[in-house]
Coordinates of C-alpha atoms in Angstrom, one line a residue:
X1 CA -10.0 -24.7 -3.1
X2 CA -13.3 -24.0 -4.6
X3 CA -14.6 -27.1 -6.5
X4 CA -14.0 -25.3 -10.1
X5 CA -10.4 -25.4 -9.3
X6 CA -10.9 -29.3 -8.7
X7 CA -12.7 -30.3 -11.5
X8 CA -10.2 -28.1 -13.8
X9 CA -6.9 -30.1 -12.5
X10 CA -9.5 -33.5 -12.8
X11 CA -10.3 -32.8 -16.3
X12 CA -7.1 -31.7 -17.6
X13 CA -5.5 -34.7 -15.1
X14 CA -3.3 -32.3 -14.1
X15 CA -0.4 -34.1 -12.7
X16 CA 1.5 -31.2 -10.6
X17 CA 1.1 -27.4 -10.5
X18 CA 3.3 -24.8 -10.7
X19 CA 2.7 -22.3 -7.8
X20 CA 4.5 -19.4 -8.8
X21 CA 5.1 -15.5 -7.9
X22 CA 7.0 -12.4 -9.4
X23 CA 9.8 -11.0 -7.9
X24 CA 11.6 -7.6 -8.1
X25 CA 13.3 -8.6 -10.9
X26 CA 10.3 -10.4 -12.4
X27 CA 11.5 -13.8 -12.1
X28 CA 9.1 -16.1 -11.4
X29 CA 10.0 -17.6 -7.8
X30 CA 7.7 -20.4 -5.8
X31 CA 7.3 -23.9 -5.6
X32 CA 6.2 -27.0 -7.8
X33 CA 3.3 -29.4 -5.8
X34 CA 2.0 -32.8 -6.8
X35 CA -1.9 -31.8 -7.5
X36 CA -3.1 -33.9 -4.4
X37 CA -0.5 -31.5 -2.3
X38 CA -1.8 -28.2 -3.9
X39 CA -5.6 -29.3 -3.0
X40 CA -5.1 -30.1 0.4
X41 CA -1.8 -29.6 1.7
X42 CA -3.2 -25.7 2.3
X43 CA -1.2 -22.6 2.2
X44 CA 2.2 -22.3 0.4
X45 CA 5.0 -20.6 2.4
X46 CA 8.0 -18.4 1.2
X47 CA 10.2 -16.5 3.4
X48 CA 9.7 -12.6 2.5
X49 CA 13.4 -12.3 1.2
X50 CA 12.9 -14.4 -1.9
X51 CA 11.3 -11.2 -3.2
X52 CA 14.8 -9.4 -2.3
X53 CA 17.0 -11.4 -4.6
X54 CA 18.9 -9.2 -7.5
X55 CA 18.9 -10.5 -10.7
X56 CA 22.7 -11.9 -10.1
X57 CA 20.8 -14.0 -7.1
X58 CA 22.2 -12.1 -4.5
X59 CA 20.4 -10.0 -1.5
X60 CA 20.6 -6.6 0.2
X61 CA 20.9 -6.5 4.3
X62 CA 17.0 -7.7 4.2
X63 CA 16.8 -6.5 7.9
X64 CA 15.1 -3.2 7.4
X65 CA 12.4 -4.5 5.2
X66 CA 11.8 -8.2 6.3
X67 CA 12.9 -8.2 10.0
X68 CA 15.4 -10.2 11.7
X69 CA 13.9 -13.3 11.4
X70 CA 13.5 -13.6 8.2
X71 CA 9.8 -14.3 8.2
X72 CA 7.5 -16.4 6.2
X73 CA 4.3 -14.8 4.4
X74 CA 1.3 -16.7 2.8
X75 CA 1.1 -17.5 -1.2
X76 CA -2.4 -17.4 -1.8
X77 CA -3.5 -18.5 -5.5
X78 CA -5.6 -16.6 -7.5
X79 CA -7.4 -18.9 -9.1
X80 CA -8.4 -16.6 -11.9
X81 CA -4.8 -16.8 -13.1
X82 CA -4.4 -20.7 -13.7
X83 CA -3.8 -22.6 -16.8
X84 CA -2.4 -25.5 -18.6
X85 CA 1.5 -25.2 -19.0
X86 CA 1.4 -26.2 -22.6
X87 CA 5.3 -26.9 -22.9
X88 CA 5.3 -29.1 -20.0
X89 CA 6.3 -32.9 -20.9
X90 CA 3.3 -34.2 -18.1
X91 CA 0.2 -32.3 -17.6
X92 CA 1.1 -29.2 -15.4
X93 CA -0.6 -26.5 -14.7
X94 CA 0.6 -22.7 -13.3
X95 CA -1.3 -20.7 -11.1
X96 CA -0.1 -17.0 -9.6
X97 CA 0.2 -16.3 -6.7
X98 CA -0.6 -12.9 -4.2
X99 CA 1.4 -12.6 -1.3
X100 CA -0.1 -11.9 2.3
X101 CA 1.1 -11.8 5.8
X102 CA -0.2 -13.6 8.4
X103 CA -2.9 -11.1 9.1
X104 CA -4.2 -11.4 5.5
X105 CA -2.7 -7.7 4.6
X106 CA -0.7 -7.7 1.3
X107 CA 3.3 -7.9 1.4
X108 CA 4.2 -4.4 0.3
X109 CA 7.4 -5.4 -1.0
X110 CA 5.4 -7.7 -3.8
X111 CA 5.4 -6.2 -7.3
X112 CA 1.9 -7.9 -7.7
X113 CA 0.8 -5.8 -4.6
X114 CA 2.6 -2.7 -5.7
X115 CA 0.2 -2.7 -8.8
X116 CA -2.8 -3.7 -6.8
X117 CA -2.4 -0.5 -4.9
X118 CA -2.0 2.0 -7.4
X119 CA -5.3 0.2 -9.1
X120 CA -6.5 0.4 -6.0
X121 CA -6.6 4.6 -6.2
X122 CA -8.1 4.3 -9.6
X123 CA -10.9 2.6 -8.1
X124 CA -11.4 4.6 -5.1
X125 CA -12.0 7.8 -8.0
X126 CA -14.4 5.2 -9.8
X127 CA -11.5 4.9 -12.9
X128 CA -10.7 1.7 -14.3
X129 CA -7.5 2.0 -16.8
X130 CA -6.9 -0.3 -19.7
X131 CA -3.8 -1.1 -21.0
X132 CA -2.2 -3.0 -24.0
X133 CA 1.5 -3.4 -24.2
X134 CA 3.7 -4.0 -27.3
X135 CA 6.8 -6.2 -26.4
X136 CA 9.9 -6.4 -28.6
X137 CA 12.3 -9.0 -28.0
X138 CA 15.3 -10.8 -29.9
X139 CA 15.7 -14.1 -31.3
X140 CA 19.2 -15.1 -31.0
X141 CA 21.9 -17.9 -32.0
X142 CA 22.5 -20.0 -29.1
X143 CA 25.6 -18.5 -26.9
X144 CA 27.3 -20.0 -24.1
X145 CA 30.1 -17.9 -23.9
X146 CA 28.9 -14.2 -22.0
X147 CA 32.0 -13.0 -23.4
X148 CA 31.0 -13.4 -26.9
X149 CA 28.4 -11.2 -28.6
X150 CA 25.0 -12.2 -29.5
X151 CA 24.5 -13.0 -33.5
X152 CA 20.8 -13.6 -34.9
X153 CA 19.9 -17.5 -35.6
X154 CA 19.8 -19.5 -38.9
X155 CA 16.1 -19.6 -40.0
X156 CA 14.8 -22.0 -42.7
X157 CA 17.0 -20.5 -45.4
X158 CA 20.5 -21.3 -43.6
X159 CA 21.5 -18.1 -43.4
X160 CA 21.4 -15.1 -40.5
X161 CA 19.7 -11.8 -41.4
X162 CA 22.3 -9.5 -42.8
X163 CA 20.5 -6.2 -42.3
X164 CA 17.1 -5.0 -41.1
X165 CA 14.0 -6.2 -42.0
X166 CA 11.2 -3.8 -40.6
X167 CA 8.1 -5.4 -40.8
X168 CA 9.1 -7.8 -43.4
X169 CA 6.8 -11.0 -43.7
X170 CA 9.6 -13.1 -44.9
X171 CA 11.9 -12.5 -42.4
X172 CA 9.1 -13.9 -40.2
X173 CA 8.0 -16.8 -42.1
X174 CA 11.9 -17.7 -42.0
X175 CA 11.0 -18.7 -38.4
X176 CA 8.1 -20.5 -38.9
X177 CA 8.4 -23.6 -37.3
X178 CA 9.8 -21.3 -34.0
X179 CA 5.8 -18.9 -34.1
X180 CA 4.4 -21.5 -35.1
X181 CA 4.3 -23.4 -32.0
X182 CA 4.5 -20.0 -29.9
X183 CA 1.2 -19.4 -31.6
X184 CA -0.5 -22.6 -30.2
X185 CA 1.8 -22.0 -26.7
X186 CA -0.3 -18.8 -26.1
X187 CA -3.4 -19.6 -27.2
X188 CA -3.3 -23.0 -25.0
X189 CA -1.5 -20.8 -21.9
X190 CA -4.4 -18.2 -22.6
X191 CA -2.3 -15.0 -23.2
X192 CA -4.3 -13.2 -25.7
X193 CA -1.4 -12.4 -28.0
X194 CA -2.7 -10.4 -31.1
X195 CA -0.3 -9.5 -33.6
X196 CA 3.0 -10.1 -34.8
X197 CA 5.5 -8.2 -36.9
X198 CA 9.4 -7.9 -37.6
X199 CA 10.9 -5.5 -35.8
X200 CA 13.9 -2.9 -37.0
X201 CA 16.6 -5.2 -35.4
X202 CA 18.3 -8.6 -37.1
X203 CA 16.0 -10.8 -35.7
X204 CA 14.1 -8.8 -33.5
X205 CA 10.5 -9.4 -32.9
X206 CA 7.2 -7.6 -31.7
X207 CA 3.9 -9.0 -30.3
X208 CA 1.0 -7.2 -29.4
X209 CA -1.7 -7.8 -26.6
X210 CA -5.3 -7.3 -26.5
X211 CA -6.4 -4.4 -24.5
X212 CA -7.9 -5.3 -21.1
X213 CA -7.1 -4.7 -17.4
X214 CA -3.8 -3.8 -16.3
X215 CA -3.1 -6.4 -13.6
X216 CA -4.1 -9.5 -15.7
X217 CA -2.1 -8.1 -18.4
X218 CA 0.9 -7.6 -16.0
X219 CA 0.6 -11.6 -15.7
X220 CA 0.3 -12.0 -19.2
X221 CA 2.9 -10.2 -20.0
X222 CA 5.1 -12.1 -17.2
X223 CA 3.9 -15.6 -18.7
X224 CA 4.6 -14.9 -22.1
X225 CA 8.3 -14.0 -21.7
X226 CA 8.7 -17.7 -20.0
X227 CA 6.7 -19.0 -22.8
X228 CA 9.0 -17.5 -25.7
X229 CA 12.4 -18.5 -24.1
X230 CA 10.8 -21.7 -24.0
X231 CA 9.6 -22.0 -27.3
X232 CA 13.1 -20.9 -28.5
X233 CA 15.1 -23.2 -26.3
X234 CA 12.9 -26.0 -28.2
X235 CA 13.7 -24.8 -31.4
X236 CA 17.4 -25.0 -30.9
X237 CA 17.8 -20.6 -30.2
X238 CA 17.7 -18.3 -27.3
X239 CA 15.3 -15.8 -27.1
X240 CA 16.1 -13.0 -24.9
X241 CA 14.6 -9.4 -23.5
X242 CA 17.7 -7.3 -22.5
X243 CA 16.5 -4.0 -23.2
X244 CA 19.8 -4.0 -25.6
X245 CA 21.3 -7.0 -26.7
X246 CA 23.4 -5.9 -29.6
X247 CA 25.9 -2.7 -29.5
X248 CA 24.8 -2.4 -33.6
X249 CA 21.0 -3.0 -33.3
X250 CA 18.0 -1.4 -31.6
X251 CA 16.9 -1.6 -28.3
X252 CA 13.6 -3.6 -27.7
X253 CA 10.9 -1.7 -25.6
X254 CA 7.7 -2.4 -24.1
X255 CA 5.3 0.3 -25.5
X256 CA 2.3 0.0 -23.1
X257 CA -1.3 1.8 -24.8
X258 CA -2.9 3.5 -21.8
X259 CA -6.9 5.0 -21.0
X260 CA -9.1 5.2 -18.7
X261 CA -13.0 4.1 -18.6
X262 CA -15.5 5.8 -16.2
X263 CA -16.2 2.7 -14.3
X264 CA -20.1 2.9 -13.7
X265 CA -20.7 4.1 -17.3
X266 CA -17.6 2.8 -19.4
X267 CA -17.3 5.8 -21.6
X268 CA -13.6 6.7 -21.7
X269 CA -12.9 9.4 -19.8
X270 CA -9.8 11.0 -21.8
X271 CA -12.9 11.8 -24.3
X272 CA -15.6 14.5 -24.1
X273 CA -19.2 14.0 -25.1
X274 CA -18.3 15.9 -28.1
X275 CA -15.8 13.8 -29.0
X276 CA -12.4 16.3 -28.0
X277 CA -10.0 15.3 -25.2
X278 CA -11.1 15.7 -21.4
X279 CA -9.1 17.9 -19.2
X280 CA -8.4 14.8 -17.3
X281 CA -6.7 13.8 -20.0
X282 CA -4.0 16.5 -20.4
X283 CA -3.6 16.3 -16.9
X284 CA -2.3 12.7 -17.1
X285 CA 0.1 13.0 -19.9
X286 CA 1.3 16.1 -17.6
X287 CA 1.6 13.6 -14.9
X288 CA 3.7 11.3 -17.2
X289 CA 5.7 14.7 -18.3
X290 CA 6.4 15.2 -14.5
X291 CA 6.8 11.6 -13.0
X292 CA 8.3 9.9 -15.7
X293 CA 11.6 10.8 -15.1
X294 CA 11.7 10.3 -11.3
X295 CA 10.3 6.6 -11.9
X296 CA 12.9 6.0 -14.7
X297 CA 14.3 3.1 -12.7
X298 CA 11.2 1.0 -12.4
X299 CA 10.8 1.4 -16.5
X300 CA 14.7 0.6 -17.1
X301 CA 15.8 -1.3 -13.9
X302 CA 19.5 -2.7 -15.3
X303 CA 22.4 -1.7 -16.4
X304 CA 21.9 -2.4 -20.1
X305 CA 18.4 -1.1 -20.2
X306 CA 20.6 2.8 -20.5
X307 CA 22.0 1.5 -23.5
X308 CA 18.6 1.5 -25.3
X309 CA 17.7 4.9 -24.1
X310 CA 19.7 6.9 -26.5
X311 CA 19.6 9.6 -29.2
X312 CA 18.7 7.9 -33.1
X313 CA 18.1 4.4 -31.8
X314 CA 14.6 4.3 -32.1
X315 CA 14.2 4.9 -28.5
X316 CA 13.3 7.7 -26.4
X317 CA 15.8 10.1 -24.2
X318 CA 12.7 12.4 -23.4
X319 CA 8.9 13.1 -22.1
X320 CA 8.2 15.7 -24.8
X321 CA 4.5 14.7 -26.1
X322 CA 3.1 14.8 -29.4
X323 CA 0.4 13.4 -31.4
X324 CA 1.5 10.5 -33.1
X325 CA 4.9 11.6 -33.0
X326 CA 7.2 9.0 -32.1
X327 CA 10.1 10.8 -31.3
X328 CA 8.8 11.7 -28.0
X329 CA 8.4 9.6 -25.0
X330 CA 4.8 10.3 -24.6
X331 CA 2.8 9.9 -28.1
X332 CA -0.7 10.1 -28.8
X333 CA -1.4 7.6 -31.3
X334 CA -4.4 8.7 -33.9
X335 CA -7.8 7.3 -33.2
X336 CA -11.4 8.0 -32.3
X337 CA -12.8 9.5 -29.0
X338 CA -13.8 6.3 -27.7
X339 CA -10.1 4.8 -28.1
X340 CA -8.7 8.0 -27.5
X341 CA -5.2 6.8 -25.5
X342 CA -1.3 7.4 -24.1
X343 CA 1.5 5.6 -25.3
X344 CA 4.3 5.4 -23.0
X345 CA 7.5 4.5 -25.2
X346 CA 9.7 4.9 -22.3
X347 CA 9.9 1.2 -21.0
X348 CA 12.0 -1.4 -22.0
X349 CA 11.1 -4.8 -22.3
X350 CA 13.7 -6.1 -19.9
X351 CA 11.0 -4.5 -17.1
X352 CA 9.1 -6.1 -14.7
X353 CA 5.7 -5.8 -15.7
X354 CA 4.0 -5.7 -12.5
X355 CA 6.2 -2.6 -11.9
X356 CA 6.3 -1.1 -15.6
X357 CA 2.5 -1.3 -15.1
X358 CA 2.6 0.5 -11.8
X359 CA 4.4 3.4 -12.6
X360 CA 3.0 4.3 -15.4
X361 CA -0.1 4.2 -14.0
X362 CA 1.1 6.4 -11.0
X363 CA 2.4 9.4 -13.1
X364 CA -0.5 9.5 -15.0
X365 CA -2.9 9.1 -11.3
X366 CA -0.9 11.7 -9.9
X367 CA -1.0 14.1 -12.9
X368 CA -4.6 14.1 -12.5
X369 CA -4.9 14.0 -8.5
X370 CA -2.7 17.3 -8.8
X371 CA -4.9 18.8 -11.8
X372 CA -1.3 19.5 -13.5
X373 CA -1.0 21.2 -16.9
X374 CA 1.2 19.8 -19.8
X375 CA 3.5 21.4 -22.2
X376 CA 2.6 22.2 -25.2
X377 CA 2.8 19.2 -27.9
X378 CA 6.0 18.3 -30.5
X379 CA 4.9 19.0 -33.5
X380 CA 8.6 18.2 -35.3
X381 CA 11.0 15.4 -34.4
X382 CA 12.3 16.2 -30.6
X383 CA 15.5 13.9 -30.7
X384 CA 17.4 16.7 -30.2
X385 CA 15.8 16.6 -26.4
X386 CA 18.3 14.3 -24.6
X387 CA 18.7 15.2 -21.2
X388 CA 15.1 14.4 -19.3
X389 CA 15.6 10.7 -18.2
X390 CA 18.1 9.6 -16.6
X391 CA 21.3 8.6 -18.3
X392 CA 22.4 5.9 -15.9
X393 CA 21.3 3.1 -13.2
X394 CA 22.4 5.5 -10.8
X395 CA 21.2 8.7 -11.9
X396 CA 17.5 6.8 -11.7
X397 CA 17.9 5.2 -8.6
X398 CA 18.9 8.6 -7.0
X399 CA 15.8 10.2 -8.7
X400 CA 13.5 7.6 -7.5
X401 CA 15.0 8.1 -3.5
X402 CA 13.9 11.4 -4.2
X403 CA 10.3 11.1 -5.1
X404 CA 7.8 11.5 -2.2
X405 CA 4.8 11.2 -4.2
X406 CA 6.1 8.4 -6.3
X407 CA 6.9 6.5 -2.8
X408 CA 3.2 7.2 -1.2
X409 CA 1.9 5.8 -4.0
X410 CA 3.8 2.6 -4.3
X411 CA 5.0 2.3 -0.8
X412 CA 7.6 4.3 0.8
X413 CA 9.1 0.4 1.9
X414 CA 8.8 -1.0 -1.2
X415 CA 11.0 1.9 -3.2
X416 CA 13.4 1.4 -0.8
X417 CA 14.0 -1.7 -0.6
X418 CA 13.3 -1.7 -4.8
X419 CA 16.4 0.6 -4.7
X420 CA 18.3 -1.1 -2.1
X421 CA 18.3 -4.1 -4.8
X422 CA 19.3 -1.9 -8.1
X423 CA 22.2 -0.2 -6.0
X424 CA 23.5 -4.2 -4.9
X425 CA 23.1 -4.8 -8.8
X426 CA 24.9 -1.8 -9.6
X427 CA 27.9 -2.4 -7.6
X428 CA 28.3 -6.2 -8.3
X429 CA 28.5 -5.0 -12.2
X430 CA 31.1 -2.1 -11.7
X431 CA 33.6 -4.6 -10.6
X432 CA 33.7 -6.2 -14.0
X433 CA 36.5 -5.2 -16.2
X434 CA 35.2 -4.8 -19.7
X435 CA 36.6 -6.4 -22.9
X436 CA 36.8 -2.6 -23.6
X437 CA 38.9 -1.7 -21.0
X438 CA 41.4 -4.5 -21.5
X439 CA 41.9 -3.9 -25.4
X440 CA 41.9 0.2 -25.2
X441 CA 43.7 0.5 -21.6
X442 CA 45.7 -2.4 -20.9
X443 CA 48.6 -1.2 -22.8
X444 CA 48.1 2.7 -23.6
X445 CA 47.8 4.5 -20.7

């Protein structure tokens, strides 16, 4: 440990630290070590399969992709990532994790590496993309029943919103106390959360990031949805980022902003000198046009994420592109050559961001790497395009299988074994029998 890491746990008199990684899923997996332990008890070990688990805690045969051994790999901390776990009832801090084999090469089947990699090609061009996603999420009344649906929470007034309250300030202010301390939660957990509006949903809820590199904003974005389900918990609701929550309400997305900067000279490079878009530039939103669909499943990886993705929900069910046109999957949002970005509105917020991060930026590399040509923009609302994405988990996991380009770029192991996972997932939820099934079948047919 390098003696800035020591003097921040001495300072802060950190009393344990949370060593943590993503998984598939994006649930943070890893171990919890007394601070003397963490500075000299040396590497942290995991066996490979903990990245395998579905989000139901079970495993696919693991054979093909970890051995049959079941091998350990090597947690090494980045020590850019750590910080003060400002919810904690002791001093703790969290630091993320990358995870190696024994030879010091990246495990492929780590989301953290997957998006290293694809970065990795941007660099190798001399690109560096910049990214700022929007997430939506719910707040909710606390429910322990999974059979039961999901109501919005009491705020200050006593009452539950009765309709929608798009971008209403009192709707907000009626959960105060709850942003309140989320505020002071991200600014202590160093998150760089920027804005914050009511969404179209009863009690749904959007916060913005700052733009800045895509991998430290893929462990923002992973830290702040443990940080809001925390706040929430202490305020006596749940918050929760199912891509569709409530059959009634709109779906909550996470909208990620996308350019490019010319490394050496930092000029954007979706921008010409005289201020119009690059060619480069229509060549990635044709990559997004092309890829999109194929990588569906690492932008809506559950069940419920299809839910969100239909027709006059405020959600997309295309890859049309327009300028600020937000009808379309791919929108161009108005601004001035040197901001001059992609919006992909395909993503849901129940992602993992490592991923959601990673595929976008591959359908956009490989766009450009191919020198493809786009279709011509939307100009009028193209909801009546429905049948692009895929419509189900297994529609996308089929469409991913099929992908060669998608699976050199992210690792031909890694998709694989990423849809290994989503088919386990699949098949554990189609045994359920639905409330809807009982009530319209049970005595009918």
């Amino acid at each position: 440990m390098t003696q800035a890491m020591r003097d921040f746990l001495r300072e802060r008199n950190i009393h344990e630290v949370e060593c943590v990684i993503a998984d598939m899923t994006g649930i943070a997996r890893g171990k919890i070590l007394p601070k003397d332990l963490f500075l000299n008890g040396g590497e942290m070990r995991l066996p490979k399969s903990v990245l395998l688990n579905t989000v139901n805690g079970e495993q696919p045969n693991n054979l093909p992709y970890v051995g049959a051994t079941d091998p350990d790999m090597i947690c090494v901390p980045d020590l850019a990532t750590i910080r003060v776990v400002p919810w904690a009832a002791e001093a703790v801090a969290l630091v993320i994790h990358d995870c190696e084999n024994f030879d010091g090469s990246p495990v492929g089947l780590s989301p953290r590496a997957v998006l290293r990699q694809v970065l990795k090609l941007y660099a190798g061009r001399g690109w560096q993309p910049v990214v700022a996603p929007e997430m939506e999420f719910y707040l909710v009344a606390r429910n322990s029943n999974p059979h039961e649906p999901l109501l919005p929470p009491l705020g200050r007034s006593g009452k539950p919103e009765s309709g929608r309250q798009s971008y209403s300030i009192d709707a907000v202010n009626d959960f105060d106390p709850f942003f309140l301390e989320l505020s002071s939660f991200c600014k202590l957990h160093q998150l760089g959360v920027e804005t914050l509006i009511h969404e179209a949903g009863a009690g749904q809820m959007e916060i913005n990031f700052a733009h800045g590199d895509a991998l430290e904003l893929a462990d923002r974005v992973f830290l702040f949805k443990r940080a809001v389900r925390e706040t929430a918990l202490r305020h006596g609701i749940f918050a929760t980022f199912m891509a569709k929550p409530m059959e009634t309400e709109p779906g909550s997305a996470m909208h990620i902003h996308q350019s490019l900067l010319d490394a050496a000279s930092g000029a954007n490079i979706f921008s010409q000198a005289d201020g119009g878009p690059s060619a480069l530039f229509f060549n990635y939103i044709a990559g997004l046009e092309k890829y999109l669909p194929p990588a569906t499943l690492l932008l809506a990886p559950h069940v419920n994420s299809y839910r969100r993705l239909s027709r006059f929900m405020s959600a997309p069910t295309n890859v049309h592109w327009g300028y600020d046109n937000r009808t379309c999957g791919i929108r161009i949002p108005n601004s001035t050559p040197a901001n001059r970005r992609v919006e992909n509105r395909v993503p849901g917020v129940d992602v993992n961001p490592y991923l959601a991060m990673a595929a976008t930026l591959a359908c956009g590399y490989l766009g450009m790497a191919e020198g493809l040509t786009p279709s011509a923009p939307s100009a009028d609302s193209a909801e009546h395009v429905h049948d692009q994405l895929p419509r189900n988990l297994e529609d996308a996991i089929l469409r991913l299988r099929q992908c060669e380009p998608l699976s050199e770029i992210l690792g031909e192991l890694f998709v694989r074994a990423f849809c290994e996972v989503k088919e386990l997932e699949f098949e554990t939820y189609s045994r359920v029998i639905s409330s809807w099934e009982r009530e319209h079948l049970m005595l009918l047919v």
